[in-house]
């Protein structure tokens, strides 16, 4: 029985072997698949974009052109179809907002992807066989020229508002002007009546930055590197209803704990923005603090982002506010009693808890990145509008309230037009207390030398054509850390940037850069001979400098 079974297995195996030796004479045609080789056509490419044939770096919102060389072992290249995709470079990278970016043999498209490293995929399909072949590129999308360092110009535009960017720091190097950036990125204008643009620099190590716009009854923030919409003010708070007058938005220095503030309806609201998690998912602002009605200026304390010196409109006095505890110090008891010889009439000092007039402007008068306490210039005017004066004091965590200097009467006899001045600006390199400040009256910019008591003297320093409206005036203060400003060609705080409406004299809307004399603080040049100038804008509302990220 065992022998029989073994024989059957042997005969079956032999049958398979013999069958395999016979040639299949069926009516079949075997065709080798069309082998396709895909390479990059490097003829005439931009060497600044094509680092290698497989690695591309392109600036955001610029045009990318990629040509392929397709070699086929058989057939005609006309029988191929093409598709271009963008995917995340690694699993840890964020997914791109869109994938298919082209369907022609040569890719020619505007790259509007967020700044990041991606994988560009060219898919070539043989329509005859249906087989697809792939070519991969590393695609690094970097910040557009106008998404880095430069001056953001907010201007009116048909049906809304928009922005231009001037890619210069201090006017020493001629920059490019890029117009209507917001609408080109977002497909719509900023709201009608947008009146203010702010740059919010968070903790330097986070490489995080926002640009915010304030408009009637609202505000919005955009990404700083491409100005794409990020979050409107109705998403800043858990609940905020009724009319909302957004007056200011900023950060308290961009170091330390990373607190951001917004002043709305004369109330301060705040949030902590201090981690990479916050960059991806911004926290809500605390509700506006109801215990204080304040002027729209924040003096951040030395060495601490969460302590603010604010001006209480009701009591007309300074007060300290701690954002980390949502508490402000008691007005009546916080500051030590002032020294006996303070005299508000002669200007020999001031009482922090008893100023008595309206704070109309406040700005730092020394570099904001200075390690020690810095002086701030605070300008006050009485209700009748016939008395204007300056108070200077160093920011701090506590105040002894013993300032016997730092109050300066500004009289019309020595400072023409000071009681109707509309704009102020402060260079940040003069010795303090004292120094120089600038103010606007009509079509003129005055330089005021600060002298003791009531001895300050101003003179017209820049005179524009009659009818000129000076829309904005800012001293260049970059916000960079001390380590990153040493190479500036023009020292920080020594350039005045002015935006004008000169349509009355037929000169349109312009931006001027003026250097400031390093000894006297006077403004060098004239409107006809500035350090640098730019024209061709629509009606300008505001200007602000935006530093590069991470610096």
PDB file of C-alpha atoms in Angstrom, residues 181-305:
ATOM      1  CA  UNK A 181      -0.498  92.998   0.075  1.00  0.00           C
ATOM      2  CA  UNK A 182      -3.393  92.265   2.409  1.00  0.00           C
ATOM      3  CA  UNK A 183      -5.982  92.002  -0.371  1.00  0.00           C
ATOM      4  CA  UNK A 184      -3.686  89.983  -2.655  1.00  0.00           C
ATOM      5  CA  UNK A 185      -3.187  87.395   0.091  1.00  0.00           C
ATOM      6  CA  UNK A 186      -6.701  87.272   1.557  1.00  0.00           C
ATOM      7  CA  UNK A 187      -8.855  88.076  -1.461  1.00  0.00           C
ATOM      8  CA  UNK A 188     -10.619  90.977   0.271  1.00  0.00           C
ATOM      9  CA  UNK A 189      -9.824  94.382   1.746  1.00  0.00           C
ATOM     10  CA  UNK A 190      -9.388  95.394   5.344  1.00  0.00           C
ATOM     11  CA  UNK A 191     -12.603  96.897   6.763  1.00  0.00           C
ATOM     12  CA  UNK A 192     -13.495 100.447   5.793  1.00  0.00           C
ATOM     13  CA  UNK A 193     -12.047 102.939   8.240  1.00  0.00           C
ATOM     14  CA  UNK A 194      -9.193 100.767   9.541  1.00  0.00           C
ATOM     15  CA  UNK A 195      -7.173 103.343  11.433  1.00  0.00           C
ATOM     16  CA  UNK A 196      -4.267 101.665  13.232  1.00  0.00           C
ATOM     17  CA  UNK A 197      -1.667  98.963  12.607  1.00  0.00           C
ATOM     18  CA  UNK A 198       0.356  97.385  15.432  1.00  0.00           C
ATOM     19  CA  UNK A 199       3.183  94.853  15.533  1.00  0.00           C
ATOM     20  CA  UNK A 200       3.122  92.466  18.496  1.00  0.00           C
ATOM     21  CA  UNK A 201       6.485  90.820  19.205  1.00  0.00           C
ATOM     22  CA  UNK A 202       6.231  87.869  21.532  1.00  0.00           C
ATOM     23  CA  UNK A 203       9.070  86.164  23.401  1.00  0.00           C
ATOM     24  CA  UNK A 204      12.043  86.268  21.023  1.00  0.00           C
ATOM     25  CA  UNK A 205      12.854  82.553  21.304  1.00  0.00           C
ATOM     26  CA  UNK A 206       9.367  81.622  20.077  1.00  0.00           C
ATOM     27  CA  UNK A 207       9.941  83.309  16.702  1.00  0.00           C
ATOM     28  CA  UNK A 208       6.343  84.468  17.041  1.00  0.00           C
ATOM     29  CA  UNK A 209       4.886  87.747  15.877  1.00  0.00           C
ATOM     30  CA  UNK A 210       1.479  89.111  14.927  1.00  0.00           C
ATOM     31  CA  UNK A 211       0.293  92.201  13.098  1.00  0.00           C
ATOM     32  CA  UNK A 212      -3.021  93.652  14.247  1.00  0.00           C
ATOM     33  CA  UNK A 213      -5.390  96.151  12.663  1.00  0.00           C
ATOM     34  CA  UNK A 214      -7.943  98.247  14.529  1.00  0.00           C
ATOM     35  CA  UNK A 215     -11.110  99.446  12.817  1.00  0.00           C
ATOM     36  CA  UNK A 216     -14.484 100.820  13.952  1.00  0.00           C
ATOM     37  CA  UNK A 217     -16.096  98.351  16.363  1.00  0.00           C
ATOM     38  CA  UNK A 218     -13.519  95.644  15.790  1.00  0.00           C
ATOM     39  CA  UNK A 219      -9.982  94.422  15.231  1.00  0.00           C
ATOM     40  CA  UNK A 220      -8.138  91.521  13.629  1.00  0.00           C
ATOM     41  CA  UNK A 221      -4.722  89.916  13.777  1.00  0.00           C
ATOM     42  CA  UNK A 222      -2.797  88.446  10.830  1.00  0.00           C
ATOM     43  CA  UNK A 223       0.304  86.312  10.476  1.00  0.00           C
ATOM     44  CA  UNK A 224       3.367  88.512  10.280  1.00  0.00           C
ATOM     45  CA  UNK A 225       5.208  86.628   7.539  1.00  0.00           C
ATOM     46  CA  UNK A 226       2.428  86.690   4.932  1.00  0.00           C
ATOM     47  CA  UNK A 227      -0.356  88.914   6.405  1.00  0.00           C
ATOM     48  CA  UNK A 228      -2.922  86.128   6.048  1.00  0.00           C
ATOM     49  CA  UNK A 229      -6.007  86.455   8.260  1.00  0.00           C
ATOM     50  CA  UNK A 230      -5.501  84.836  11.630  1.00  0.00           C
ATOM     51  CA  UNK A 231      -8.194  85.828  14.122  1.00  0.00           C
ATOM     52  CA  UNK A 232     -10.813  88.575  14.330  1.00  0.00           C
ATOM     53  CA  UNK A 233     -11.594  90.302  17.596  1.00  0.00           C
ATOM     54  CA  UNK A 234     -14.885  88.439  18.055  1.00  0.00           C
ATOM     55  CA  UNK A 235     -12.661  85.411  18.664  1.00  0.00           C
ATOM     56  CA  UNK A 236     -10.270  87.160  21.050  1.00  0.00           C
ATOM     57  CA  UNK A 237     -12.629  86.968  24.030  1.00  0.00           C
ATOM     58  CA  UNK A 238     -15.009  84.417  25.462  1.00  0.00           C
ATOM     59  CA  UNK A 239     -17.713  87.102  25.407  1.00  0.00           C
ATOM     60  CA  UNK A 240     -17.532  90.717  24.324  1.00  0.00           C
ATOM     61  CA  UNK A 241     -20.702  92.440  23.200  1.00  0.00           C
ATOM     62  CA  UNK A 242     -21.888  95.913  22.366  1.00  0.00           C
ATOM     63  CA  UNK A 243     -19.906  98.700  20.767  1.00  0.00           C
ATOM     64  CA  UNK A 244     -16.182  98.096  21.077  1.00  0.00           C
ATOM     65  CA  UNK A 245     -13.630 100.843  20.609  1.00  0.00           C
ATOM     66  CA  UNK A 246     -10.279  99.126  20.183  1.00  0.00           C
ATOM     67  CA  UNK A 247      -7.586 101.680  21.042  1.00  0.00           C
ATOM     68  CA  UNK A 248      -4.294  99.818  21.373  1.00  0.00           C
ATOM     69  CA  UNK A 249      -2.755  96.363  21.026  1.00  0.00           C
ATOM     70  CA  UNK A 250       0.795  95.385  21.892  1.00  0.00           C
ATOM     71  CA  UNK A 251       3.159  93.285  23.977  1.00  0.00           C
ATOM     72  CA  UNK A 252       4.989  94.322  27.082  1.00  0.00           C
ATOM     73  CA  UNK A 253       8.514  94.094  25.757  1.00  0.00           C
ATOM     74  CA  UNK A 254       8.585  90.691  24.075  1.00  0.00           C
ATOM     75  CA  UNK A 255      10.729  89.133  26.823  1.00  0.00           C
ATOM     76  CA  UNK A 256      10.096  87.185  29.988  1.00  0.00           C
ATOM     77  CA  UNK A 257       6.585  85.839  30.452  1.00  0.00           C
ATOM     78  CA  UNK A 258       5.191  87.115  27.147  1.00  0.00           C
ATOM     79  CA  UNK A 259       2.087  89.075  28.079  1.00  0.00           C
ATOM     80  CA  UNK A 260       0.023  90.730  25.357  1.00  0.00           C
ATOM     81  CA  UNK A 261      -2.471  93.493  26.028  1.00  0.00           C
ATOM     82  CA  UNK A 262      -5.329  95.196  24.242  1.00  0.00           C
ATOM     83  CA  UNK A 263      -7.122  98.340  25.361  1.00  0.00           C
ATOM     84  CA  UNK A 264     -10.792  98.435  24.441  1.00  0.00           C
ATOM     85  CA  UNK A 265     -13.315 101.018  25.647  1.00  0.00           C
ATOM     86  CA  UNK A 266     -10.638 102.416  27.997  1.00  0.00           C
ATOM     87  CA  UNK A 267     -10.328  98.998  29.671  1.00  0.00           C
ATOM     88  CA  UNK A 268      -7.277  96.760  29.612  1.00  0.00           C
ATOM     89  CA  UNK A 269      -7.487  93.106  28.608  1.00  0.00           C
ATOM     90  CA  UNK A 270      -4.519  90.745  28.498  1.00  0.00           C
ATOM     91  CA  UNK A 271      -3.352  87.203  27.832  1.00  0.00           C
ATOM     92  CA  UNK A 272      -0.130  85.271  28.295  1.00  0.00           C
ATOM     93  CA  UNK A 273       1.553  84.235  25.073  1.00  0.00           C
ATOM     94  CA  UNK A 274       4.665  82.387  26.195  1.00  0.00           C
ATOM     95  CA  UNK A 275       4.925  78.922  24.652  1.00  0.00           C
ATOM     96  CA  UNK A 276       4.977  77.092  21.338  1.00  0.00           C
ATOM     97  CA  UNK A 277       1.537  75.731  22.222  1.00  0.00           C
ATOM     98  CA  UNK A 278       0.230  79.295  22.351  1.00  0.00           C
ATOM     99  CA  UNK A 279       1.632  79.955  18.881  1.00  0.00           C
ATOM    100  CA  UNK A 280      -0.448  77.132  17.410  1.00  0.00           C
ATOM    101  CA  UNK A 281      -3.506  77.786  19.584  1.00  0.00           C
ATOM    102  CA  UNK A 282      -3.631  81.372  20.920  1.00  0.00           C
ATOM    103  CA  UNK A 283      -5.339  81.673  24.297  1.00  0.00           C
ATOM    104  CA  UNK A 284      -8.295  83.987  24.789  1.00  0.00           C
ATOM    105  CA  UNK A 285      -7.839  87.383  26.374  1.00  0.00           C
ATOM    106  CA  UNK A 286      -9.072  87.825  29.911  1.00  0.00           C
ATOM    107  CA  UNK A 287     -12.237  89.961  29.847  1.00  0.00           C
ATOM    108  CA  UNK A 288     -11.495  93.708  29.930  1.00  0.00           C
ATOM    109  CA  UNK A 289     -10.777  94.737  33.508  1.00  0.00           C
ATOM    110  CA  UNK A 290     -13.750  96.703  34.779  1.00  0.00           C
ATOM    111  CA  UNK A 291     -12.022  98.261  37.778  1.00  0.00           C
ATOM    112  CA  UNK A 292     -10.090 100.880  35.800  1.00  0.00           C
ATOM    113  CA  UNK A 293     -10.829 103.394  33.082  1.00  0.00           C
ATOM    114  CA  UNK A 294      -7.427 104.149  31.548  1.00  0.00           C
ATOM    115  CA  UNK A 295      -5.727 106.179  28.850  1.00  0.00           C
ATOM    116  CA  UNK A 296      -4.743 104.004  25.843  1.00  0.00           C
ATOM    117  CA  UNK A 297      -1.045 103.739  26.768  1.00  0.00           C
ATOM    118  CA  UNK A 298       0.835 100.973  28.558  1.00  0.00           C
ATOM    119  CA  UNK A 299       4.203 101.506  30.264  1.00  0.00           C
ATOM    120  CA  UNK A 300       5.631  98.060  30.839  1.00  0.00           C
ATOM    121  CA  UNK A 301       7.755  97.608  33.952  1.00  0.00           C
ATOM    122  CA  UNK A 302      11.496  96.975  33.940  1.00  0.00           C
ATOM    123  CA  UNK A 303      12.316  93.272  33.866  1.00  0.00           C
ATOM    124  CA  UNK A 304       8.724  92.079  34.088  1.00  0.00           C
ATOM    125  CA  UNK A 305       6.216  91.746  31.266  1.00  0.00           C
TER     126      UNK A 305
END
